[in-house]
mmCIF file of C-alpha atoms and ligand atoms in Angstrom:
data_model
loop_
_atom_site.group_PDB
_atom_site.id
_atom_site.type_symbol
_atom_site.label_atom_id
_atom_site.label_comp_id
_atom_site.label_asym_id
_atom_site.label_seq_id
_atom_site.Cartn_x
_atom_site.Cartn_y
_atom_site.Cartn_z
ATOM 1 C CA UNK E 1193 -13.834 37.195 53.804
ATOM 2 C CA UNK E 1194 -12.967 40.538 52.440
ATOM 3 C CA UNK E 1195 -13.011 42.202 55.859
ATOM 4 C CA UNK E 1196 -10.665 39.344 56.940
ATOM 5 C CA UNK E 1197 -8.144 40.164 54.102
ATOM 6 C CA UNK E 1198 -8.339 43.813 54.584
ATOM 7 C CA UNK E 1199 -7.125 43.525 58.061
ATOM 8 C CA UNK E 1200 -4.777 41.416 57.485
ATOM 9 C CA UNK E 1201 -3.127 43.749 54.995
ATOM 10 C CA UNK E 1202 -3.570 46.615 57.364
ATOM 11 C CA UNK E 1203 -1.341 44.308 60.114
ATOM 12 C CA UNK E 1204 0.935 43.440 57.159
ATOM 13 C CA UNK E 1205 1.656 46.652 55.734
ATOM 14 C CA UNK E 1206 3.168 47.797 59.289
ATOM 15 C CA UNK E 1207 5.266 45.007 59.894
ATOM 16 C CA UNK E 1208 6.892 45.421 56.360
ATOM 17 C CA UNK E 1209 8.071 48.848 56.693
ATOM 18 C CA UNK E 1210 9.525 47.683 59.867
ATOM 19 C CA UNK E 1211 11.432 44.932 58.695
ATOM 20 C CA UNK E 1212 12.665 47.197 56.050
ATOM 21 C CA UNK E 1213 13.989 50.008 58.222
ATOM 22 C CA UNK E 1214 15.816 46.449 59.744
ATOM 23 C CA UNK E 1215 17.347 45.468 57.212
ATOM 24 C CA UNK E 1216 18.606 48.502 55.288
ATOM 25 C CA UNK E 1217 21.673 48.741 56.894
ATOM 26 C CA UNK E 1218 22.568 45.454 56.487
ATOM 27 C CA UNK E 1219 22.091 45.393 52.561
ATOM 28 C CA UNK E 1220 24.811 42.572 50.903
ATOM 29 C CA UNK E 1221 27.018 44.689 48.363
ATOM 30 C CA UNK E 1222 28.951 42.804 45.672
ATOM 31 C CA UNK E 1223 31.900 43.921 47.490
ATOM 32 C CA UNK E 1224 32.261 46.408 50.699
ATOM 33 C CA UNK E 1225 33.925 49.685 50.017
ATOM 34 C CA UNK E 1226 37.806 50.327 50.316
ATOM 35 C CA UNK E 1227 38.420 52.871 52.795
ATOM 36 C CA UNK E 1228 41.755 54.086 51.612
ATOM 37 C CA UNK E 1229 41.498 56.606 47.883
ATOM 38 C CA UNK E 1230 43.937 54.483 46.318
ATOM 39 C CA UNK E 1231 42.621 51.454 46.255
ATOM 40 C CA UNK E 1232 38.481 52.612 44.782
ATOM 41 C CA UNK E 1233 39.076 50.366 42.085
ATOM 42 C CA UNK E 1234 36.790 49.830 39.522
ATOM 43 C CA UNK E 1235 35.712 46.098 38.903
ATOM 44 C CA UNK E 1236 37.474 46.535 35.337
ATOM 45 C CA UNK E 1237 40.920 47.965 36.999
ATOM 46 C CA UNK E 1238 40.669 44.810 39.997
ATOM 47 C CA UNK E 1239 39.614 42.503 37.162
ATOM 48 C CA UNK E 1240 42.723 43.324 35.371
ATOM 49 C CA UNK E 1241 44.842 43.151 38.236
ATOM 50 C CA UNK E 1242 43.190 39.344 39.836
ATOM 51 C CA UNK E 1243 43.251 36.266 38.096
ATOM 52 C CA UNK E 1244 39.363 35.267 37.805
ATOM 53 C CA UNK E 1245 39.948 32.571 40.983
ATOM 54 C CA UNK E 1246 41.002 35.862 43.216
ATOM 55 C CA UNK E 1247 38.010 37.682 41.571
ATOM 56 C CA UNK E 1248 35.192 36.015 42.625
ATOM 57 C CA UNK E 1249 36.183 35.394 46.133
ATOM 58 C CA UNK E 1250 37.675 39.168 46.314
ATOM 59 C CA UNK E 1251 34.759 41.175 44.843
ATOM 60 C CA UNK E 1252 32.087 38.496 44.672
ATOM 61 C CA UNK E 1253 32.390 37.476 47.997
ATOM 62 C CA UNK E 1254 32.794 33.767 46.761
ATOM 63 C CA UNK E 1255 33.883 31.015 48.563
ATOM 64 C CA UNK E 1256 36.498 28.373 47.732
ATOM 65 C CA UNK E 1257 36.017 24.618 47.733
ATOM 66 C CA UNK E 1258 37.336 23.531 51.229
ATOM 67 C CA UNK E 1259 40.795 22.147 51.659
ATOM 68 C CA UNK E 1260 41.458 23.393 48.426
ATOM 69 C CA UNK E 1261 44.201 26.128 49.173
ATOM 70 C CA UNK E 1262 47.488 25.115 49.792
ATOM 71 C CA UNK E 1263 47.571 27.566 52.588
ATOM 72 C CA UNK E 1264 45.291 25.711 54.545
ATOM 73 C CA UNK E 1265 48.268 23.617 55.586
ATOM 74 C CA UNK E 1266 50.812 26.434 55.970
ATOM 75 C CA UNK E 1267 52.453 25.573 59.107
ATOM 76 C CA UNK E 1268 55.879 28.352 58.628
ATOM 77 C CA UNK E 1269 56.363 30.953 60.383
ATOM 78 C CA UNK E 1270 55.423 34.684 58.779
ATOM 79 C CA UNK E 1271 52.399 36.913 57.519
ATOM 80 C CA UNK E 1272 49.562 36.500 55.313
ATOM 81 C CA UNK E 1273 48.886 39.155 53.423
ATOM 82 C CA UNK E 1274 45.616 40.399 51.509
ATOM 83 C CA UNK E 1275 45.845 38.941 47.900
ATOM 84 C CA UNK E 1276 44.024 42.124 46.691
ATOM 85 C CA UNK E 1277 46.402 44.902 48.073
ATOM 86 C CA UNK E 1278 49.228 43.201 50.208
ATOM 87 C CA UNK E 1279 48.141 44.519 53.459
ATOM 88 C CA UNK E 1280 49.052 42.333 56.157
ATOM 89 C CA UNK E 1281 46.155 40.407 57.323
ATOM 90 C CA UNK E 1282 46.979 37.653 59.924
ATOM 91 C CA UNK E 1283 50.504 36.329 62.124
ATOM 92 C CA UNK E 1284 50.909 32.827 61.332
ATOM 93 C CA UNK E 1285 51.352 33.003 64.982
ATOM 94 C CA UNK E 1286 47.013 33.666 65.083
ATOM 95 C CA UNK E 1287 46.557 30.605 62.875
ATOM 96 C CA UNK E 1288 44.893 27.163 64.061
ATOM 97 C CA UNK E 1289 43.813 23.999 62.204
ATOM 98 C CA UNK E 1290 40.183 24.261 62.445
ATOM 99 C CA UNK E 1291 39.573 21.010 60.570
ATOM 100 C CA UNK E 1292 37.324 22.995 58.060
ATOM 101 C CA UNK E 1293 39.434 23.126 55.282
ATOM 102 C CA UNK E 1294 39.961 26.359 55.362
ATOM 103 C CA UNK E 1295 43.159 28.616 56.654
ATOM 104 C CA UNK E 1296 41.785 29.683 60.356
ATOM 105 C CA UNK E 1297 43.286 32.092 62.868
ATOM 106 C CA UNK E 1298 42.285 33.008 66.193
ATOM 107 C CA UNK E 1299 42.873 36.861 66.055
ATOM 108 C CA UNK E 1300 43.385 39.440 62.611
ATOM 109 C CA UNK E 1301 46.384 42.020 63.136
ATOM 110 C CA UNK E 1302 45.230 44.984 64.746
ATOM 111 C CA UNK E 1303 42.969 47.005 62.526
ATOM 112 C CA UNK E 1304 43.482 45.450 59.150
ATOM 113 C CA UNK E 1305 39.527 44.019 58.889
ATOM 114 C CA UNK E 1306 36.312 45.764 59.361
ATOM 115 C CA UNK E 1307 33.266 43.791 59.289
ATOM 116 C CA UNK E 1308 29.681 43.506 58.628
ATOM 117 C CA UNK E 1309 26.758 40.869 58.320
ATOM 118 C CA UNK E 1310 25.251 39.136 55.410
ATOM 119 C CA UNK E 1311 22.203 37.034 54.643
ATOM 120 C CA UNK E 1312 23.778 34.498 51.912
ATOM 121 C CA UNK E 1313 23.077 31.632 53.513
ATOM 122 C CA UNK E 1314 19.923 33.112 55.116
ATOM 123 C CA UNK E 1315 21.461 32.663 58.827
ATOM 124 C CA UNK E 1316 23.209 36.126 59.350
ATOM 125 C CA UNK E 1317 26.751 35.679 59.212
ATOM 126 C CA UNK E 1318 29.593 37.955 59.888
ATOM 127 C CA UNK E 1319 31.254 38.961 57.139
ATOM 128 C CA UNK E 1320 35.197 40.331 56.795
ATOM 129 C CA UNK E 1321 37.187 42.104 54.565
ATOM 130 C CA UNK E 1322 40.516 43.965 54.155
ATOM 131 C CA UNK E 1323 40.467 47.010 56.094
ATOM 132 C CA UNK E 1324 41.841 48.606 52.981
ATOM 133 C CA UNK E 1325 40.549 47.591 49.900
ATOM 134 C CA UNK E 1326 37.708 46.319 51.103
ATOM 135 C CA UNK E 1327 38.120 42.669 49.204
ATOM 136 C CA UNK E 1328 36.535 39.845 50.594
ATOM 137 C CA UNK E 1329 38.190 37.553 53.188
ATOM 138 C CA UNK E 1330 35.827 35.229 54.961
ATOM 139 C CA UNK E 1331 33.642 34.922 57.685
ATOM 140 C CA UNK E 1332 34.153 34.898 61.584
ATOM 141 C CA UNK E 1333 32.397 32.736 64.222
ATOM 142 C CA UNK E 1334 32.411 32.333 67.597
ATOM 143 C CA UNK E 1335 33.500 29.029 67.973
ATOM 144 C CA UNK E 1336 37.576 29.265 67.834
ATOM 145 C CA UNK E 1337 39.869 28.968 70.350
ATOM 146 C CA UNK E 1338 41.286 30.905 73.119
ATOM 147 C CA UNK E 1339 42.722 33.802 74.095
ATOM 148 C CA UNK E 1340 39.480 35.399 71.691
ATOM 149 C CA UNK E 1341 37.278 32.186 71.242
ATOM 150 C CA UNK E 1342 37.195 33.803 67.556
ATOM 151 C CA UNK E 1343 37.755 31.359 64.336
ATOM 152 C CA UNK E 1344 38.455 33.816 61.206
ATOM 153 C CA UNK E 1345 37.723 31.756 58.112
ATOM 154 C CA UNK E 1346 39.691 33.074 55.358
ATOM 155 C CA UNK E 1347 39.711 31.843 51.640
ATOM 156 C CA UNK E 1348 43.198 30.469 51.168
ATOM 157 C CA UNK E 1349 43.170 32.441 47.278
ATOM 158 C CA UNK E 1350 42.273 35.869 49.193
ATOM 159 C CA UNK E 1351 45.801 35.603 51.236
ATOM 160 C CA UNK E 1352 49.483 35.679 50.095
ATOM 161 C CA UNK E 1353 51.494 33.709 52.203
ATOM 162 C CA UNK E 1354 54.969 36.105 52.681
ATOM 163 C CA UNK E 1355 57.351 33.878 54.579
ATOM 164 C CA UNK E 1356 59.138 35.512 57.853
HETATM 165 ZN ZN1 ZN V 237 43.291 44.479 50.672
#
């Protein structure tokens, strides 16, 4: 019994340091990092700046109740912007009715958000943010429709909605 346990400890002890040279990388932070000086904020200065709605899903990396944001209907042409810094995120020309209650688009504008996994829900998921201050968006699968077959699912309270 004891020789047993032994050696399974020895196989154990291996295969844990692997998984954790794995995972590392792909550690969940609150919030991912802004890439741009000006916008480090500290969570005092951002919750000072967001109401505590725009908080959570900003720096938490909450989610909203689905077909809860008025933007999830938001059929007009123009730009949605990040709610946390007013970079422009997504062309209304991008977005799609996905059915999930949730403002979708196809493609972001060039360059405006970086990526990275997370383990919330267990499944790995791909995370997004604003390229720039680095405030939650949503997540992106691979089930959307062409010209990318991408589906960006953005929380309606992380976008401002600036009219063309
Ligand atoms: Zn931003």
């Amino acid at each position: 019994m004891n020789q047993f346990l032994t050696r399974r400890i020895f196989i154990l002890i291996p295969i844990m340091s692997i998984l954790k040279v794995i995972f590392k990388p792909l550690k969940v932070f609150a919030s991912s990092f802004a890439s741009d000086e000006e916008w480090k904020l500290s969570q005092e200065e951002w919750k000072n700046r967001l109401s505590p709605e725009v908080y959570y899903i900003l720096r938490e990396e909450g989610t909203e109740r689905a077909f809860s944001s008025s933007l999830n209907n938001e059929k007009r042409k123009g730009t949605f912007h990040c709610a946390g810094c007013d970079l422009p995120l997504f062309s209304s020309d991008a977005k799609f009715d996905s059915g999930t209650g949730w403002p979708s688009f196809w493609e972001p504008i060039q360059g405006s958000v970086a990526t990275k996994v997370d383990f919330k829900l267990i499944v790995p998921r791909t995370e997004y943010h604003c390229s720039r201050c680095g405030g939650h968006q949503g997540h992106v699968f691979n089930d959307g429709p062409r010209p990318t077959g991408k589906r960006y699912c953005n929380n309606g309270l992380a976008l401002k909605f600036v009219l063309e």
